[in-house]
Amino acid sequence: MEYDLIVIGAGPGGYVAAIRAAQLGLKVACVEKEAALGGTCLRVGCIPSKALLESTERLHAAQHEFLSHGILATGVSVDLGLMMKRKDHVVATLTQGVAGLLKKNKITHFVGQAQIAGQGRVNVMQADGMTPLSATNVIIATGSHPVSLRGVELDGNRLGTSTEALSYPEIPQHLIVIGAGVIGLELGSVWKRLGSKVTVIEYHPRILPGMDADIAKDALKIFEKQGIEFRLGRKVTAARVEGETVVVEVENEGEIRGDRVLVAVGRKPNTEGLGLDVVEIQRDSQGRILVDVNYKTTAPGFFAIGDVIPGPMLAHKAEEEGVACVEFIVTGHAHVDYNTIPSVIYTHPEIASVGQTEEQLNAGGVKYRKGVFPFRGNGRAQALGDVVGKVKILADATTDRVLGVHIIGPRAGDLIAEATVSMAFGASSEDIARVCHAHPTLSETLKEAALAVEGRAIHQ
Ligand code: NAI
């Protein structure tokens, strides 16, 4: 069958690219090996983890916060099966929603493993045979999968990754998390709130490497107060399952025993079995497909976007690239501003950032001014009973242009949108400070932090 565009992979990168291409009038096929659409994000990533984070935050509120509101809720307990059922329902609603969107946009959806067969040619391998497809252009959006460590043989059960940790059949007594990155902290939080003892082992001497160090330091204190135990600066050398116990060997510490292990030490691109070498698509030393600024691979007519190419492995980054890639194919012009890709960690409190960290600015010799405002000084945060955290704005010392915004606090993931839009429009901290923000809202913390750059926050 002949198409204008074949998209391989129906995750946030692939399905968004397919829809944008259909909007622009292309005849599009989308090949996905899983029966459910939406990729890791919808099936076993962002969405199910957020469903569980929401449920367990409510549990925590019922157990520990209701009383302060004068609400007496006794006998609060958990039905894990029902909680998981709700999560599965959220996932099913969204994956079916994507199927509906493909249909509405007249995108032909093939279920099967895509294999590149030559220039402009892709074969779809199905249980009952093979369907050959051809197209002028092909976008590879096959995503990524969790990696493990040397000496750690995953068993897909007690010793697993985020996929297993989203569906444990019972609440672990002791969950050992390897890696204090985004996944380790989000899913560690879920099971801690459900009652597990949670020990996080991290190779670096700090949590969330790459994040603004001062915010990560605050986060560590908060998570420790929540009862999560951290072993920082520790290297896991091996892990094994012994019956119902999992034994983790930690350098200079010995063995730590638990009943489940979550390995969350990063992800790597899905390129196996795709036939990249058939058309000589080159990869870097980490297996990521090499692309130019317009997402062109080294093979004519083949493009790649999302987790399978360099850059942060984030659903929204993949979406932006999907749109830009298709617009480049159709119009010859496209652009993604990589400096304004926000990042959010959905723990409690949430952590969100956009732009550069203090470490990056210092390393680049950039002179900046800093405005910090604590949620404690915000009326809405007080009314919510959620006052832990702060907003930090970093602005160029000479031009006042906002270079980075880092937030730890209630709804930080939503608040970062204002910072992102401001930065995308090249705003100065004074621009943010002079914009009227509704009262009482959490967004006033951004205005106050912007005022604090000039040392004139009102409520501090
Ligand atoms: P990550 O890269 O965020 O964190 C992995 C952590 O494991 C790092 O802190 C690293 O130092 C540590 N580590 C590596 N080797 C180790 C060892 N031998 N012993 C102990 N610690 C070790 O990776 P993570 O959490 O697996 O997430 C994968 C990807 O998924 C990331 O790119 C992340 O951005 C993305 N993601 C994003 C989410 C979000 O935006 N909210 C949610 C979940 C995942």
Coordinates of C-alpha atoms and ligand atoms in Angstrom, one line a residue:
M1 CA 0.0 0.0 0.0
E2 CA 1.2 3.5 -0.9
Y3 CA 1.2 6.4 1.6
D4 CA 2.7 9.9 1.8
L5 CA 3.9 9.1 5.3
I6 CA 4.4 6.1 7.5
V7 CA 4.9 6.7 11.2
I8 CA 6.4 3.8 13.2
G9 CA 5.2 3.9 16.8
A10 CA 2.0 5.4 18.3
G11 CA 3.4 7.0 21.4
P12 CA 3.0 10.7 22.1
G13 CA 5.6 11.4 19.4
G14 CA 4.3 9.1 16.7
Y15 CA 0.5 9.6 17.1
V16 CA 0.8 13.4 17.3
A17 CA 3.0 13.4 14.2
A18 CA 0.5 11.2 12.4
I19 CA -2.4 13.5 13.3
R20 CA -0.5 16.7 12.3
A21 CA 0.4 15.1 9.0
A22 CA -3.3 14.2 8.4
Q23 CA -4.3 17.8 9.3
L24 CA -1.8 18.9 6.6
G25 CA -3.4 16.7 4.0
L26 CA -1.0 13.7 3.9
K27 CA -2.2 10.1 3.5
V28 CA -0.8 8.5 6.7
A29 CA -0.2 5.0 8.0
C30 CA 0.7 4.5 11.6
V31 CA 2.3 1.1 12.7
E32 CA 2.2 0.1 16.3
K33 CA 3.2 -3.3 17.7
E34 CA 1.1 -3.1 20.8
A35 CA -2.7 -3.5 20.6
A36 CA -3.2 -0.4 22.7
L37 CA -2.1 3.0 21.3
G38 CA -0.3 5.8 23.2
G39 CA 3.0 4.2 23.8
T40 CA 4.9 3.9 27.1
C41 CA 3.4 7.2 28.3
L42 CA -0.2 6.2 28.1
R43 CA 0.1 2.4 28.8
V44 CA 2.9 2.0 31.3
G45 CA 4.4 5.4 32.1
C46 CA 3.1 9.0 32.6
I47 CA -0.6 8.3 32.8
P48 CA -0.8 5.2 35.0
S49 CA 1.8 6.6 37.4
K50 CA -0.2 9.9 37.7
A51 CA -3.4 7.9 38.4
L52 CA -1.7 6.1 41.2
L53 CA 0.0 9.3 42.5
E54 CA -3.4 11.0 42.6
S55 CA -5.1 8.1 44.4
T56 CA -2.4 7.8 47.0
E57 CA -2.2 11.6 47.6
R58 CA -5.9 11.4 48.4
L59 CA -5.3 8.5 50.8
H60 CA -2.5 10.5 52.5
A61 CA -4.8 13.5 52.8
A62 CA -7.6 11.4 54.3
Q63 CA -5.2 9.8 56.8
H64 CA -3.1 12.8 57.7
E65 CA -4.7 16.1 56.6
F66 CA -8.4 15.8 56.9
L67 CA -8.3 16.3 60.7
S68 CA -6.7 19.7 60.3
H69 CA -9.7 20.7 58.1
G70 CA -12.1 19.6 60.9
I71 CA -13.0 16.4 58.9
L72 CA -13.2 13.3 60.9
A73 CA -12.5 10.3 58.7
T74 CA -12.0 7.2 60.6
G75 CA -11.3 3.7 59.4
V76 CA -9.8 4.8 56.1
S77 CA -8.2 1.9 54.4
V78 CA -7.1 0.8 50.9
D79 CA -8.6 -1.6 48.4
L80 CA -5.5 -2.0 46.2
G81 CA -7.5 -3.9 43.6
L82 CA -10.0 -1.1 43.1
M83 CA -7.2 1.5 43.0
M84 CA -5.5 -0.5 40.2
K85 CA -8.8 -0.9 38.4
R86 CA -9.3 2.9 38.4
K87 CA -5.8 3.3 37.0
D88 CA -6.5 0.7 34.3
H89 CA -9.7 2.5 33.4
V90 CA -7.9 5.9 33.1
V91 CA -5.4 4.2 30.8
A92 CA -8.1 2.4 28.7
T93 CA -10.1 5.6 28.3
L94 CA -7.0 7.5 26.9
T95 CA -5.6 4.7 24.7
Q96 CA -9.1 4.2 23.2
G97 CA -9.2 8.0 22.8
V98 CA -6.1 7.9 20.7
A99 CA -7.6 5.1 18.5
G100 CA -10.6 7.4 18.0
L101 CA -8.4 10.3 17.0
L102 CA -6.5 8.3 14.4
K103 CA -9.8 7.2 13.0
K104 CA -11.2 10.7 13.0
N105 CA -8.2 11.9 11.1
K106 CA -8.4 9.0 8.6
I107 CA -5.0 7.6 9.6
T108 CA -4.6 3.9 8.7
H109 CA -3.5 2.0 11.8
F110 CA -1.6 -1.3 11.5
V111 CA -1.0 -3.5 14.4
G112 CA 2.4 -5.2 14.1
Q113 CA 6.1 -4.9 14.2
A114 CA 7.5 -2.5 11.6
Q115 CA 10.6 -3.6 9.7
I116 CA 12.4 -1.3 7.3
A117 CA 12.7 -3.0 4.0
G118 CA 14.4 -0.4 1.9
Q119 CA 14.1 3.3 0.9
G120 CA 10.5 4.3 1.5
R121 CA 9.5 0.7 2.3
V122 CA 8.3 -0.7 5.6
N123 CA 7.0 -4.2 6.2
V124 CA 4.4 -4.8 9.0
M125 CA 5.0 -8.2 10.6
Q126 CA 1.8 -9.6 12.0
A127 CA 1.0 -13.0 13.6
D128 CA -0.8 -14.1 10.5
G129 CA 1.6 -12.7 7.8
M130 CA 3.2 -9.6 6.6
T131 CA 1.9 -6.4 5.0
P132 CA 4.3 -4.4 2.8
L133 CA 3.8 -0.6 2.9
S134 CA 5.6 2.1 1.0
A135 CA 5.7 5.9 1.4
T136 CA 7.6 9.0 0.4
N137 CA 8.7 9.6 4.0
V138 CA 8.9 7.5 7.2
I139 CA 9.1 8.8 10.8
I140 CA 10.7 6.5 13.4
A141 CA 9.1 7.2 16.8
T142 CA 9.7 3.9 18.5
G143 CA 10.4 5.3 22.0
S144 CA 12.5 3.7 24.7
H145 CA 12.6 0.9 27.3
P146 CA 14.0 0.7 30.8
V147 CA 17.6 -0.4 31.2
S148 CA 18.9 -2.6 33.9
L149 CA 22.4 -2.9 35.5
R150 CA 25.2 -5.3 35.1
G151 CA 24.6 -8.1 37.7
V152 CA 20.9 -7.3 38.0
E153 CA 18.9 -9.9 36.1
L154 CA 15.3 -8.6 35.9
D155 CA 12.7 -11.4 36.5
G156 CA 9.7 -9.3 35.5
N157 CA 8.1 -9.8 38.9
R158 CA 9.9 -9.1 42.2
L159 CA 12.9 -7.7 40.5
G160 CA 11.4 -5.4 37.8
T161 CA 11.1 -1.9 36.4
S162 CA 8.4 0.8 36.4
T163 CA 6.2 -1.5 34.4
E164 CA 5.9 -4.0 37.3
A165 CA 5.8 -1.2 39.9
L166 CA 2.6 0.2 38.4
S167 CA 0.8 -3.1 39.0
Y168 CA 2.2 -4.9 42.1
P169 CA -0.5 -7.3 43.2
E170 CA 0.1 -6.5 46.9
I171 CA 1.7 -3.7 48.9
P172 CA 5.3 -4.5 49.4
Q173 CA 6.7 -4.7 52.9
H174 CA 10.0 -3.3 51.8
L175 CA 10.5 -1.8 48.4
I176 CA 14.0 -1.2 47.3
V177 CA 14.3 1.4 44.6
I178 CA 17.6 1.6 42.6
G179 CA 18.0 5.1 41.2
A180 CA 16.8 8.5 42.7
G181 CA 15.7 9.8 39.4
V182 CA 12.2 10.8 38.2
I183 CA 10.7 7.3 38.1
G184 CA 12.3 6.1 41.4
L185 CA 10.9 9.1 43.3
E186 CA 7.4 9.1 41.8
L187 CA 6.8 5.4 42.2
G188 CA 8.7 5.3 45.5
S189 CA 6.3 8.0 46.7
V190 CA 3.3 5.9 45.6
W191 CA 4.3 2.8 47.6
K192 CA 5.5 4.8 50.6
R193 CA 2.0 6.4 50.9
L194 CA 0.5 2.9 50.6
G195 CA 2.5 1.8 53.6
S196 CA 5.7 0.2 52.2
K197 CA 9.1 0.8 53.7
V198 CA 10.9 2.4 50.8
T199 CA 14.7 2.5 50.5
V200 CA 16.2 4.4 47.5
I201 CA 19.8 3.6 46.5
E202 CA 21.4 6.2 44.3
Y203 CA 24.9 6.2 42.7
H204 CA 25.4 9.9 42.8
P205 CA 25.8 11.8 46.2
R206 CA 22.6 13.6 45.5
I207 CA 19.1 12.9 44.2
L208 CA 17.8 14.0 40.8
P209 CA 21.1 14.6 39.1
G210 CA 20.8 17.3 36.5
M211 CA 18.1 19.2 38.3
D212 CA 18.9 22.5 40.0
A213 CA 21.0 21.4 43.0
D214 CA 19.4 23.7 45.6
I215 CA 15.9 22.5 44.6
A216 CA 17.0 18.9 44.7
K217 CA 18.5 19.5 48.2
D218 CA 15.1 20.8 49.4
A219 CA 13.4 17.8 47.8
L220 CA 15.7 15.4 49.6
K221 CA 14.8 16.9 53.0
I222 CA 11.1 16.8 52.2
F223 CA 11.2 13.1 51.0
E224 CA 13.2 12.1 54.0
K225 CA 10.7 13.7 56.3
Q226 CA 8.0 11.7 54.5
G227 CA 9.9 8.6 55.6
I228 CA 11.6 7.5 52.4
E229 CA 15.1 6.3 53.2
F230 CA 18.0 7.3 51.0
R231 CA 21.4 5.6 50.5
L232 CA 23.2 8.2 48.4
G233 CA 26.6 7.8 46.8
R234 CA 26.1 4.0 46.7
K235 CA 26.6 1.7 43.8
V236 CA 24.5 -1.4 43.3
T237 CA 26.7 -4.2 42.1
A238 CA 24.2 -7.1 42.0
A239 CA 20.7 -8.1 42.8
R240 CA 19.0 -11.5 43.0
V241 CA 15.7 -13.1 43.9
E242 CA 15.7 -15.7 46.7
G243 CA 12.2 -17.1 47.0
E244 CA 10.0 -14.2 48.2
T245 CA 13.0 -12.0 49.1
V246 CA 15.1 -9.8 46.8
V247 CA 18.7 -9.3 47.8
V248 CA 20.5 -6.1 46.6
E249 CA 24.3 -5.9 46.9
V250 CA 25.5 -2.4 47.6
E251 CA 29.2 -1.5 47.3
N252 CA 30.7 -0.6 50.7
E253 CA 27.5 -1.4 52.5
G254 CA 26.7 -5.1 52.0
E255 CA 23.3 -6.6 51.4
I256 CA 19.9 -4.9 51.6
R257 CA 16.9 -7.2 51.6
G258 CA 13.4 -6.4 50.6
D259 CA 10.4 -8.1 48.9
R260 CA 10.4 -6.0 45.7
V261 CA 13.0 -4.1 43.8
L262 CA 12.3 -1.3 41.3
V263 CA 15.2 -0.7 38.9
A264 CA 14.9 2.9 37.7
V265 CA 18.3 3.8 36.3
G266 CA 17.3 5.3 33.0
R267 CA 15.9 4.2 29.6
K268 CA 17.4 3.4 26.2
P269 CA 16.1 3.8 22.7
N270 CA 14.0 1.0 21.0
T271 CA 15.9 0.3 17.8
E272 CA 16.3 -3.5 17.9
G273 CA 14.7 -5.4 15.1
L274 CA 13.7 -2.3 13.2
G275 CA 16.1 -2.9 10.3
L276 CA 17.9 0.4 10.6
D277 CA 21.0 -1.1 9.0
V278 CA 19.0 -2.0 5.8
V279 CA 19.1 1.7 4.9
E280 CA 22.2 2.6 6.9
I281 CA 20.6 4.7 9.6
Q282 CA 23.4 5.7 11.9
R283 CA 23.3 5.7 15.8
D284 CA 25.5 7.3 18.4
S285 CA 27.5 5.4 21.1
Q286 CA 24.3 5.2 23.2
G287 CA 22.3 3.7 20.5
R288 CA 20.3 6.8 19.7
I289 CA 19.5 7.6 16.1
L290 CA 21.5 10.5 14.8
V291 CA 19.4 13.3 13.2
D292 CA 20.0 16.8 11.9
V293 CA 18.0 19.9 13.1
N294 CA 15.1 18.8 10.9
Y295 CA 15.0 15.2 12.3
K296 CA 16.5 13.8 9.1
T297 CA 18.4 10.6 9.7
T298 CA 21.4 9.5 7.6
A299 CA 19.0 7.6 5.2
P300 CA 17.0 9.7 2.7
G301 CA 13.3 9.9 3.5
F302 CA 13.7 8.5 7.0
F303 CA 13.2 10.8 10.0
A304 CA 13.3 10.1 13.8
I305 CA 11.8 11.9 16.8
G306 CA 11.3 11.4 20.6
D307 CA 13.1 9.0 22.9
V308 CA 14.9 7.3 20.0
I309 CA 17.0 10.4 19.3
P310 CA 19.2 12.4 21.7
G311 CA 17.6 14.8 24.3
P312 CA 15.4 14.4 27.4
M313 CA 13.1 11.4 27.2
L314 CA 9.8 13.4 27.7
A315 CA 6.4 12.9 26.1
H316 CA 6.0 16.6 25.4
K317 CA 9.4 16.9 23.8
A318 CA 8.5 14.0 21.5
E319 CA 5.2 15.7 20.6
E320 CA 6.9 19.0 19.7
E321 CA 9.4 17.1 17.6
G322 CA 6.6 15.1 15.9
V323 CA 4.8 18.3 14.9
A324 CA 8.0 20.1 13.8
C325 CA 9.2 17.0 11.8
V326 CA 5.9 16.8 9.9
E327 CA 5.8 20.6 9.3
F328 CA 9.3 20.4 7.9
I329 CA 8.4 17.6 5.6
V330 CA 5.4 19.5 4.3
T331 CA 6.6 23.2 4.4
G332 CA 10.4 23.0 4.6
H333 CA 10.4 25.0 7.9
A334 CA 10.1 23.9 11.5
H335 CA 11.6 24.7 14.9
V336 CA 11.6 23.4 18.5
D337 CA 12.9 25.7 21.2
Y338 CA 14.8 23.2 23.3
N339 CA 15.5 25.8 26.0
T340 CA 11.9 26.0 26.9
I341 CA 11.0 22.4 27.4
P342 CA 9.7 22.1 30.9
S343 CA 10.2 19.1 33.2
V344 CA 7.9 18.0 36.0
I345 CA 8.2 15.4 38.7
Y346 CA 4.8 14.6 40.2
T347 CA 5.8 13.8 43.7
H348 CA 4.3 15.7 46.6
P349 CA 5.2 18.5 46.5
E350 CA 5.7 18.6 42.8
I351 CA 9.0 19.7 41.3
A352 CA 9.1 21.6 38.0
S353 CA 11.6 23.5 36.0
V354 CA 12.3 25.2 32.7
G355 CA 15.5 26.7 31.3
Q356 CA 18.9 26.7 32.9
T357 CA 19.9 25.7 36.4
E358 CA 22.2 27.7 38.6
E359 CA 25.0 25.1 38.0
Q360 CA 24.6 25.5 34.2
L361 CA 24.7 29.3 34.4
N362 CA 27.7 29.3 36.6
A363 CA 29.5 26.7 34.4
G364 CA 28.8 29.0 31.4
G365 CA 30.0 32.1 33.2
V366 CA 26.6 33.8 32.9
K367 CA 26.0 36.5 35.5
Y368 CA 22.5 36.2 36.9
R369 CA 20.2 37.6 39.6
K370 CA 17.9 35.3 41.6
G371 CA 14.5 35.9 43.0
V372 CA 13.1 33.4 45.5
F373 CA 9.6 33.3 47.0
P374 CA 8.4 30.7 49.5
F375 CA 4.8 29.2 49.2
R376 CA 4.5 30.0 53.0
G377 CA 3.9 33.6 52.0
N378 CA 1.1 32.8 49.6
G379 CA -2.5 33.1 50.7
R380 CA -3.8 30.3 48.5
A381 CA -1.1 27.9 49.7
Q382 CA -2.0 28.6 53.3
A383 CA -5.7 28.0 52.5
L384 CA -4.8 24.7 50.8
G385 CA -2.6 23.7 53.8
D386 CA 0.2 23.1 51.3
V387 CA 3.0 25.6 52.1
V388 CA 6.2 23.6 51.7
G389 CA 8.4 24.8 48.8
K390 CA 9.5 27.8 46.8
V391 CA 9.7 29.4 43.4
K392 CA 13.1 30.5 42.1
I393 CA 13.6 32.8 39.1
L394 CA 17.0 33.2 37.5
A395 CA 17.3 36.3 35.3
D396 CA 20.2 37.7 33.3
A397 CA 22.1 40.2 35.5
T398 CA 22.4 42.7 32.6
T399 CA 19.3 42.3 30.5
D400 CA 16.9 40.8 33.1
R401 CA 15.8 38.2 30.6
V402 CA 14.5 35.1 32.4
L403 CA 17.0 32.2 32.0
G404 CA 15.5 29.6 34.3
V405 CA 12.6 29.0 36.6
H406 CA 12.6 26.2 39.3
I407 CA 9.7 25.4 41.5
I408 CA 9.1 22.9 44.3
G409 CA 5.7 23.2 45.8
P410 CA 1.9 22.6 45.3
R411 CA 0.9 22.3 41.6
A412 CA 4.4 23.2 40.4
G413 CA 3.7 21.2 37.3
D414 CA 0.9 23.6 36.3
L415 CA 2.7 26.7 37.5
I416 CA 5.7 26.1 35.3
A417 CA 3.5 26.8 32.2
E418 CA 3.5 30.5 32.9
A419 CA 7.3 30.5 33.2
T420 CA 7.6 28.5 30.0
V421 CA 5.3 30.9 28.0
S422 CA 7.2 33.9 29.5
M423 CA 10.5 32.4 28.5
A424 CA 9.3 31.5 25.0
F425 CA 8.3 35.1 24.5
G426 CA 11.7 36.3 25.9
A427 CA 10.2 37.9 29.0
S428 CA 12.2 39.7 31.6
S429 CA 11.6 39.1 35.3
E430 CA 10.1 42.6 35.4
D431 CA 7.6 41.6 32.7
I432 CA 6.3 38.8 34.9
A433 CA 6.3 41.1 38.0
R434 CA 4.2 43.7 36.2
V435 CA 1.5 41.3 35.0
C436 CA -1.6 41.1 37.1
H437 CA -2.0 37.7 38.7
A438 CA -5.4 36.7 40.2
H439 CA -5.7 36.6 44.0
P440 CA -5.6 34.3 45.8
T441 CA -3.9 31.9 43.5
L442 CA -0.7 29.9 43.6
S443 CA 0.5 31.8 40.5
E444 CA 1.1 34.8 42.7
T445 CA 4.3 33.0 43.9
L446 CA 5.7 33.5 40.4
K447 CA 5.0 37.2 40.4
E448 CA 6.5 37.5 43.9
A449 CA 9.6 35.6 42.9
A450 CA 9.9 37.9 39.9
L451 CA 9.6 40.9 42.2
A452 CA 12.2 39.3 44.5
V453 CA 14.7 39.5 41.6
E454 CA 14.7 43.2 42.3
G455 CA 14.5 42.7 46.1
R456 CA 10.9 44.0 46.3
A457 CA 8.6 41.0 46.9
I458 CA 5.5 42.3 48.8
H459 CA 4.7 39.4 51.0
Q460 CA 8.1 38.5 52.3
Ligands
NAI1 P1 16.7 9.0 35.5 O1 17.8 9.2 34.5 O2 15.8 10.1 35.8 O3 17.3 8.6 36.9 C1 18.1 7.4 37.0 C2 18.9 7.5 38.3 O4 19.5 6.3 38.5 C3 20.0 8.6 38.3 O5 19.8 9.4 39.4 C4 21.2 7.8 38.3 O6 22.3 8.4 38.9 C5 20.8 6.5 39.0 N1 21.7 5.3 38.8 C6 22.2 4.9 37.7 N2 23.0 3.8 37.9 C7 22.9 3.5 39.2 C8 23.4 2.4 40.0 N3 24.2 1.5 39.5 N4 23.1 2.4 41.3 C9 22.3 3.4 41.8 N5 21.8 4.4 41.1 C10 22.0 4.5 39.8 O7 15.9 7.7 35.0 P2 14.5 7.1 35.3 O8 14.0 7.6 36.6 O9 14.6 5.7 35.1 O10 13.6 7.7 34.2 C11 13.8 7.4 32.8 C12 13.4 8.5 31.9 O11 12.0 8.6 31.9 C13 14.0 9.8 32.2 O12 14.5 10.4 31.0 C14 12.8 10.6 32.7 O13 13.0 12.0 32.3 C15 11.6 10.0 32.1 N6 10.5 10.1 32.9 C16 9.9 11.3 33.1 C17 8.8 11.5 33.9 C18 8.3 12.8 34.1 O14 8.5 13.7 33.3 N7 7.5 13.1 35.1 C19 8.3 10.4 34.7 C20 9.0 9.2 34.5 C21 10.1 9.1 33.7

